[in-house]
PDB file of C-alpha atoms in Angstrom:
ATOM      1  CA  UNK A  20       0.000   0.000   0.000  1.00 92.00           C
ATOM      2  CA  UNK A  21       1.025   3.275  -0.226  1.00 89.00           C
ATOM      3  CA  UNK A  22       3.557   4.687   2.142  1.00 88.00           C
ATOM      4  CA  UNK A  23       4.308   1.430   3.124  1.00 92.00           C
ATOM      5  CA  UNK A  24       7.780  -0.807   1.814  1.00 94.00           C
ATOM      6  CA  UNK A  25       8.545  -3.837   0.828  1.00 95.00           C
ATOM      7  CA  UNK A  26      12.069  -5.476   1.728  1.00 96.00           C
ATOM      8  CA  UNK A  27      14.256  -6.446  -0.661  1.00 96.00           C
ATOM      9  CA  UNK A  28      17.370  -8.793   0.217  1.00 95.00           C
ATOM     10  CA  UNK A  29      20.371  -9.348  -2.357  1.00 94.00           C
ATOM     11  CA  UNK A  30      22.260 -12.340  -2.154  1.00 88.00           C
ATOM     12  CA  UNK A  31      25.088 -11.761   0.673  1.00 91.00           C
ATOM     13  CA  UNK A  32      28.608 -12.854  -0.451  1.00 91.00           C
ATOM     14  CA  UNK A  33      28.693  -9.953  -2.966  1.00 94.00           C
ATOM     15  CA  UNK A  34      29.772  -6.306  -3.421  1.00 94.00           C
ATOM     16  CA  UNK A  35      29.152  -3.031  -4.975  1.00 95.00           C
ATOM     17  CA  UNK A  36      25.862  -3.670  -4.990  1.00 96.00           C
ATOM     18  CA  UNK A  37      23.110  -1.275  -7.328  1.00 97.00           C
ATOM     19  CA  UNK A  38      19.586  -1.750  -6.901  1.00 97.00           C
ATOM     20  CA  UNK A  39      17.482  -0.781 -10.489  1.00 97.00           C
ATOM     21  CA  UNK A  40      14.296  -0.103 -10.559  1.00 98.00           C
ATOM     22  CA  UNK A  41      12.681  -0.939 -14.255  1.00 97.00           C
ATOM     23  CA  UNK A  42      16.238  -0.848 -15.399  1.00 96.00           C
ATOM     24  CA  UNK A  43      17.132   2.328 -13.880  1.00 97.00           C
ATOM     25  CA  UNK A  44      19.684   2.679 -11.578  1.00 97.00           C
ATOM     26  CA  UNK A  45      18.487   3.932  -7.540  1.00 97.00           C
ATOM     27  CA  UNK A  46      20.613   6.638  -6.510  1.00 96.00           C
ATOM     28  CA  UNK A  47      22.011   5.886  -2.936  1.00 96.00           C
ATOM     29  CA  UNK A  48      20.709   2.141  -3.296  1.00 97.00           C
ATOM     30  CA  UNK A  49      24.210   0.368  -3.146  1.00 96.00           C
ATOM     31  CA  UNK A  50      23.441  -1.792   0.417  1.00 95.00           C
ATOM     32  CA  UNK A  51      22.245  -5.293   0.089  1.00 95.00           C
ATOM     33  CA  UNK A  52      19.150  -4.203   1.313  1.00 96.00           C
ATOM     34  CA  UNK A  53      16.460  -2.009  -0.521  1.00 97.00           C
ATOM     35  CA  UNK A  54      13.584  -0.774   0.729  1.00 97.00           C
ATOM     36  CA  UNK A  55      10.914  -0.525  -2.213  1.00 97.00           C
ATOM     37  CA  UNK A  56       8.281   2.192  -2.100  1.00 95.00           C
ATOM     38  CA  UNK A  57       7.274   2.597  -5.647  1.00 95.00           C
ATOM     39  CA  UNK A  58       6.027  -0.056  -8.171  1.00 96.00           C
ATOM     40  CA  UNK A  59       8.378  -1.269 -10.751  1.00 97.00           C
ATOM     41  CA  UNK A  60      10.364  -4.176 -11.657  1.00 98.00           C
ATOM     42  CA  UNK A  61      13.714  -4.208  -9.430  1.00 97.00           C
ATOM     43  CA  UNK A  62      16.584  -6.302  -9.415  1.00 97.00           C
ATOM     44  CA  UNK A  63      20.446  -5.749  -8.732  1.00 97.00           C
ATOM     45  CA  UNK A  64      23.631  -5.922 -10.117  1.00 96.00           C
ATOM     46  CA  UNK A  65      26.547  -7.125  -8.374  1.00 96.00           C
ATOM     47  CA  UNK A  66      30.844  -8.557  -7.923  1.00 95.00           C
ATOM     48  CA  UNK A  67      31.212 -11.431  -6.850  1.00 93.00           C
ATOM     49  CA  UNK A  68      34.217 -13.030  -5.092  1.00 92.00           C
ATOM     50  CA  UNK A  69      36.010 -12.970  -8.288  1.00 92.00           C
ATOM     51  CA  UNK A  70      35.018  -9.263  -9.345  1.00 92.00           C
ATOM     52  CA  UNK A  71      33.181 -10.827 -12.357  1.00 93.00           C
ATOM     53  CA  UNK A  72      29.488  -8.829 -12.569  1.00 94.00           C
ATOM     54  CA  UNK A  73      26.411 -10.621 -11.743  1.00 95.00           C
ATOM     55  CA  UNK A  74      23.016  -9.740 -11.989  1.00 94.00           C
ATOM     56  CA  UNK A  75      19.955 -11.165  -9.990  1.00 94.00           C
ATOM     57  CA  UNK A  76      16.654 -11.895 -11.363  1.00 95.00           C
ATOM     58  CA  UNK A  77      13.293  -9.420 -11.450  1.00 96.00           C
ATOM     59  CA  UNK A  78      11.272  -8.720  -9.022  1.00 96.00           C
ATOM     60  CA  UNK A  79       7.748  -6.849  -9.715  1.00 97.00           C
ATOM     61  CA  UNK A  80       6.402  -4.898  -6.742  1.00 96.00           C
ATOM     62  CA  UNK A  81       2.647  -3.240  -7.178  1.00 95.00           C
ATOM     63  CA  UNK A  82       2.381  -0.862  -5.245  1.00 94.00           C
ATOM     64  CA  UNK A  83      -1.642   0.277  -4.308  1.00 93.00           C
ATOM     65  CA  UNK A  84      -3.022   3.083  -3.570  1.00 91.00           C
ATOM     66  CA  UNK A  85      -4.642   3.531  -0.644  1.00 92.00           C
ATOM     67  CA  UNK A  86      -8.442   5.063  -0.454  1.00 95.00           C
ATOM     68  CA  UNK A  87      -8.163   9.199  -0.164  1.00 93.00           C
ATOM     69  CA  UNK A  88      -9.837  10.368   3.007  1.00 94.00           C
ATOM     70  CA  UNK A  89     -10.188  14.251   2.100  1.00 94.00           C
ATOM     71  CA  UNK A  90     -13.041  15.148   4.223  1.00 96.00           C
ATOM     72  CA  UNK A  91     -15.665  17.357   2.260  1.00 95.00           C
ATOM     73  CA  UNK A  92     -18.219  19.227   4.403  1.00 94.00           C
ATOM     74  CA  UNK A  93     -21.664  20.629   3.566  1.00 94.00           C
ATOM     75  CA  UNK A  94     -24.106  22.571   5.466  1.00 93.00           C
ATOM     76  CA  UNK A  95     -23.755  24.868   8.857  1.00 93.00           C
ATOM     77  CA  UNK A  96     -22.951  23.855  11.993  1.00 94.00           C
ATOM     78  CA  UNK A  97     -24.956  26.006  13.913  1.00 93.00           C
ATOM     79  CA  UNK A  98     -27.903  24.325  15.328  1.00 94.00           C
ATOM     80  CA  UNK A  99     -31.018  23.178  13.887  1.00 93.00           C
ATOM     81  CA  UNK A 100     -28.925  22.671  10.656  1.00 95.00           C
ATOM     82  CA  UNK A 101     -28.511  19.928   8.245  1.00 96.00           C
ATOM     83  CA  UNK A 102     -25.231  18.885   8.100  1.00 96.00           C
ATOM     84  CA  UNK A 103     -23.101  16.042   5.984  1.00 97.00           C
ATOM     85  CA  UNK A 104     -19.162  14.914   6.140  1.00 97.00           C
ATOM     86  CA  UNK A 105     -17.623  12.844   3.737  1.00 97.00           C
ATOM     87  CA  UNK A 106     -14.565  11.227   1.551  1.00 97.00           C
ATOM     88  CA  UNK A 107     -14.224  10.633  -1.732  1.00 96.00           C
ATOM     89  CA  UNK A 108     -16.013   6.996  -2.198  1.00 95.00           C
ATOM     90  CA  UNK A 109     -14.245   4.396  -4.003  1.00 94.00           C
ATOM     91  CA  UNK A 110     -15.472   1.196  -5.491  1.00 93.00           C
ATOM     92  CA  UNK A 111     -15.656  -1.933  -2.588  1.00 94.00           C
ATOM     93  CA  UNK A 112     -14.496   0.394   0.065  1.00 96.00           C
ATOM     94  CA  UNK A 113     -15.876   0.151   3.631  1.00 97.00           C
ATOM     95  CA  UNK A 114     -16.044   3.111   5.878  1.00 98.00           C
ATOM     96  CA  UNK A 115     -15.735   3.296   9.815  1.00 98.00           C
ATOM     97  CA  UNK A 116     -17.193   6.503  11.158  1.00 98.00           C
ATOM     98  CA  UNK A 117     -16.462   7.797  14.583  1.00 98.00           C
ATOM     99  CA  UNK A 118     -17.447  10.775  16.884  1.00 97.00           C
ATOM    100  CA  UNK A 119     -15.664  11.207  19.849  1.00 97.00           C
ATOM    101  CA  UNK A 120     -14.344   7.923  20.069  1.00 97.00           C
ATOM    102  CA  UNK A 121     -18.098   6.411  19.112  1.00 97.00           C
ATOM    103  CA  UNK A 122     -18.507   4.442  16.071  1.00 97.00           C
ATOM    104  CA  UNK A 123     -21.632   6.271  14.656  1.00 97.00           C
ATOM    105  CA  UNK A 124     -21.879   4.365  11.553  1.00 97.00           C
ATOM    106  CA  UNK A 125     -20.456   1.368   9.373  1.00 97.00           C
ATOM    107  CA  UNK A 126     -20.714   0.234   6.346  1.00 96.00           C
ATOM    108  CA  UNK A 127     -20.549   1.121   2.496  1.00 97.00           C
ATOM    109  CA  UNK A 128     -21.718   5.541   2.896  1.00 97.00           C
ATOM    110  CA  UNK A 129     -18.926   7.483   2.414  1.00 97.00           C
ATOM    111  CA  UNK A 130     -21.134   9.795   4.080  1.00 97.00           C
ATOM    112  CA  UNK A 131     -21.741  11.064   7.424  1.00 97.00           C
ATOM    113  CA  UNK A 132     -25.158  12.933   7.997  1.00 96.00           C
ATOM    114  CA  UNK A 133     -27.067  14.861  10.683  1.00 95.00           C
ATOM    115  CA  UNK A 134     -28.856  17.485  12.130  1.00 95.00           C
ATOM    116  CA  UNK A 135     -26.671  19.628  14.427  1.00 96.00           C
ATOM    117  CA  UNK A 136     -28.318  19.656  17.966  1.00 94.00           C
ATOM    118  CA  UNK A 137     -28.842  15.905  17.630  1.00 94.00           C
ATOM    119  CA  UNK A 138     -26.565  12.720  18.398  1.00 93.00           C
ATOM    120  CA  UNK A 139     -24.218  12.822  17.073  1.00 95.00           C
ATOM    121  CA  UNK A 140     -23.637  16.459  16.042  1.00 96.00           C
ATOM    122  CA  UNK A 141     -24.589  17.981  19.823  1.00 96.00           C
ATOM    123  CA  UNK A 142     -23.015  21.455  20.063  1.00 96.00           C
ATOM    124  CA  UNK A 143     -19.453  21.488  20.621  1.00 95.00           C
ATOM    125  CA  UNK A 144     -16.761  20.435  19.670  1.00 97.00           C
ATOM    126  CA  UNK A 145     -16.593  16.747  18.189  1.00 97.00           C
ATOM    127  CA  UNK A 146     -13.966  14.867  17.093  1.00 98.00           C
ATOM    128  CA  UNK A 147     -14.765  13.051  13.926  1.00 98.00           C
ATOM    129  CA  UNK A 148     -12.580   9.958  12.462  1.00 98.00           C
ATOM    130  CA  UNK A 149     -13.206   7.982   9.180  1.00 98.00           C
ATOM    131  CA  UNK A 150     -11.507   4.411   8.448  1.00 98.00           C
ATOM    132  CA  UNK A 151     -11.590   3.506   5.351  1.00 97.00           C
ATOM    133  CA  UNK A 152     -10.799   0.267   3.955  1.00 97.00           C
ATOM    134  CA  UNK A 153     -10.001   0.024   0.329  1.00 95.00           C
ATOM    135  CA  UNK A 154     -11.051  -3.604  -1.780  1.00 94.00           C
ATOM    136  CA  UNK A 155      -7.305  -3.548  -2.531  1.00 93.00           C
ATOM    137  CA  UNK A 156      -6.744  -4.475   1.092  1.00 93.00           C
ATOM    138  CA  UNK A 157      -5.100  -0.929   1.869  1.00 95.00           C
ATOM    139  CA  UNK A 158      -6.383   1.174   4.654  1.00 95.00           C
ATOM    140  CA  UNK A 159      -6.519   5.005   5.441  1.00 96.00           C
ATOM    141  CA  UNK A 160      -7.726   6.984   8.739  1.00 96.00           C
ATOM    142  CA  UNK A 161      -8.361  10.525   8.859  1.00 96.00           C
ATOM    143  CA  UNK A 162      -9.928  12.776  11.538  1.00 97.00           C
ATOM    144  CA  UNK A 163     -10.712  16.220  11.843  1.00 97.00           C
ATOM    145  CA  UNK A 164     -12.206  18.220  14.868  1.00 97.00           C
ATOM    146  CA  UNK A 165     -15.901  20.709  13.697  1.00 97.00           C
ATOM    147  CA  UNK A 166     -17.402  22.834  16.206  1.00 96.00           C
ATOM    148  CA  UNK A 167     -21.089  22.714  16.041  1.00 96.00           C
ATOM    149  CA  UNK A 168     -22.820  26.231  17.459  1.00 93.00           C
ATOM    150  CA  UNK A 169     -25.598  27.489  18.902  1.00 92.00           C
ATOM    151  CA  UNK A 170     -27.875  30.036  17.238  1.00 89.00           C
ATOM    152  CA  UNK A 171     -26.703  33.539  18.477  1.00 86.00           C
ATOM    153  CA  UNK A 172     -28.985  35.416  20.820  1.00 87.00           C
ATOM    154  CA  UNK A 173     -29.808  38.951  19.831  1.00 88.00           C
ATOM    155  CA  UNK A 174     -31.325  41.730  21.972  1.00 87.00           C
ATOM    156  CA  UNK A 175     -32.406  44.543  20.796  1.00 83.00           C
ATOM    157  CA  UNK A 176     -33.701  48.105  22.856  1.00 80.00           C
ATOM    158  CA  UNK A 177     -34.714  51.556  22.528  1.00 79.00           C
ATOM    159  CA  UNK A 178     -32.205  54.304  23.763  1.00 74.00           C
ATOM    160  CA  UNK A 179     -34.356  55.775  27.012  1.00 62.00           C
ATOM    161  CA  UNK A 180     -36.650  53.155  26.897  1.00 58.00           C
ATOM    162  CA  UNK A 181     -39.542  55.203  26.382  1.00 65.00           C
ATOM    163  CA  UNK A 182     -42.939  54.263  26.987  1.00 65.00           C
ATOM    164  CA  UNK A 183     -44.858  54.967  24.302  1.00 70.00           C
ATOM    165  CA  UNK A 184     -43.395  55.420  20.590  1.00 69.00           C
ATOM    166  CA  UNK A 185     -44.837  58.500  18.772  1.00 73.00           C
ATOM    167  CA  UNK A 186     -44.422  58.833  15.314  1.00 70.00           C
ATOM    168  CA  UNK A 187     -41.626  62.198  13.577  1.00 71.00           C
ATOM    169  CA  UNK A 188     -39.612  61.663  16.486  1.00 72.00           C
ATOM    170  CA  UNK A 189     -36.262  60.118  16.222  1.00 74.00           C
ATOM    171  CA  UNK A 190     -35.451  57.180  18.238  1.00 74.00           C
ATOM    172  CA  UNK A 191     -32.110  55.342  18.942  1.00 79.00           C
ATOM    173  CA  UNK A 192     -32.362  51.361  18.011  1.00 79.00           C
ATOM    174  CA  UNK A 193     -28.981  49.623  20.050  1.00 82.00           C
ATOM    175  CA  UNK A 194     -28.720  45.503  18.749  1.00 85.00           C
ATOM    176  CA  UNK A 195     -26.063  43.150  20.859  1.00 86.00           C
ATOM    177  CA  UNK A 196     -25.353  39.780  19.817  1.00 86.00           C
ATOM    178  CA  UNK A 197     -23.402  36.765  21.263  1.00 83.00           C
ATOM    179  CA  UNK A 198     -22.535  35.631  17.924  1.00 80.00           C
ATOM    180  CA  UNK A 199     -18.440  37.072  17.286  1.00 79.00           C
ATOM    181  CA  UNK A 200     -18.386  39.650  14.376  1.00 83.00           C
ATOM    182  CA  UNK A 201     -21.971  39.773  13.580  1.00 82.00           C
ATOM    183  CA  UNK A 202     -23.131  41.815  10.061  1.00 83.00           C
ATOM    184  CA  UNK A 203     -26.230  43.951  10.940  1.00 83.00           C
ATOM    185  CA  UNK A 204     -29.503  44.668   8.863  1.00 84.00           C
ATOM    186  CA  UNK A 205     -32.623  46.633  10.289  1.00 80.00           C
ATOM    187  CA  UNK A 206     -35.964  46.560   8.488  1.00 79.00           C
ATOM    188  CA  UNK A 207     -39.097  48.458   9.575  1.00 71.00           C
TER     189      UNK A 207
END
């Protein structure tokens, strides 16, 4: 899979070993070991005893890609919304789904989907970890931490509080809001 290696042993009893990788020469590969990352067809050349060149025999080494985990998200968080995570799909993959440690959900969704203010999307913030297994037998995990938010409160008053409003006479409207950086627009 990817990001993982496979080990590659030469035959001791040599030197100046060169690992190739689809007939290419590695740079830096001279040991007896190689680590292979990439796919390809790799063998090496070597001396032996008598300084006379050998070469070994081809190995192929496929190396699979494992299933992205790139979390898209749509909707708000704030409550009372609809909101949806999820990863790329890919064909036979199965997909884990955590919250806070919880497994919410299993099975073949690639898709994660709630209303905030309900399990599993309470307000707060929530860890929330995908594991996805690929058909090709690799594996990837991926997390990511959303805050979901209340709905702002808002009060609004009338400078001097008066007690009755009388119309031509100008009055001072004041707005407050727990919500950070709020944008503002009055209608009568």
């Amino acid at each position: 899979c990817s990001g993982d290696s496979v080990k590659l042993d030469a035959c001791a009893g040599f030197t100046n070993y060169q690992w190739l990788n689809n007939g290419v020469a590695i740079s830096g590969a001279t040991n007896m070991v190689y680590y292979a990352t990439q796919t390809g067809n790799y063998h090496f050349t070597a001396a032996n005893p008598s300084q006379c060149g050998v070469a070994s025999d081809t190995i192929s080494v496929n190396v699979n890609l494992s299933p992205s985990t790139t979390f898209s998200q749509i909707g708000s968080t704030c409550l009372g919304s609809n909101y949806s995570i999820d990863v790329p799909s890919c064909a036979g993959c199965f997909y884990i789904w955590e919250v806070d440690g919880i497994v919410e959900q299993s099975g073949l969704s690639n898709q994660l989907a709630g209303f905030v203010g309900s399990t599993p999307f309470t307000v707060g913030p929530h860890l929330i970890k995908v594991t996805v297994l690929g058909s090709n037998g690799c594996s990837s995990i991926d997390s990511i931490i959303v805050q979901f938010n209340p709905l702002p409160t808002i009060t609004c008053s009338v400078v001097g509080n008066p007690a009755m409003l009388c119309s031509n006479n100008i009055y001072t409207l004041t707005a407050s809001s727990s919500a950070s950086n709020p944008s503002w627009s009055w209608t009568l």
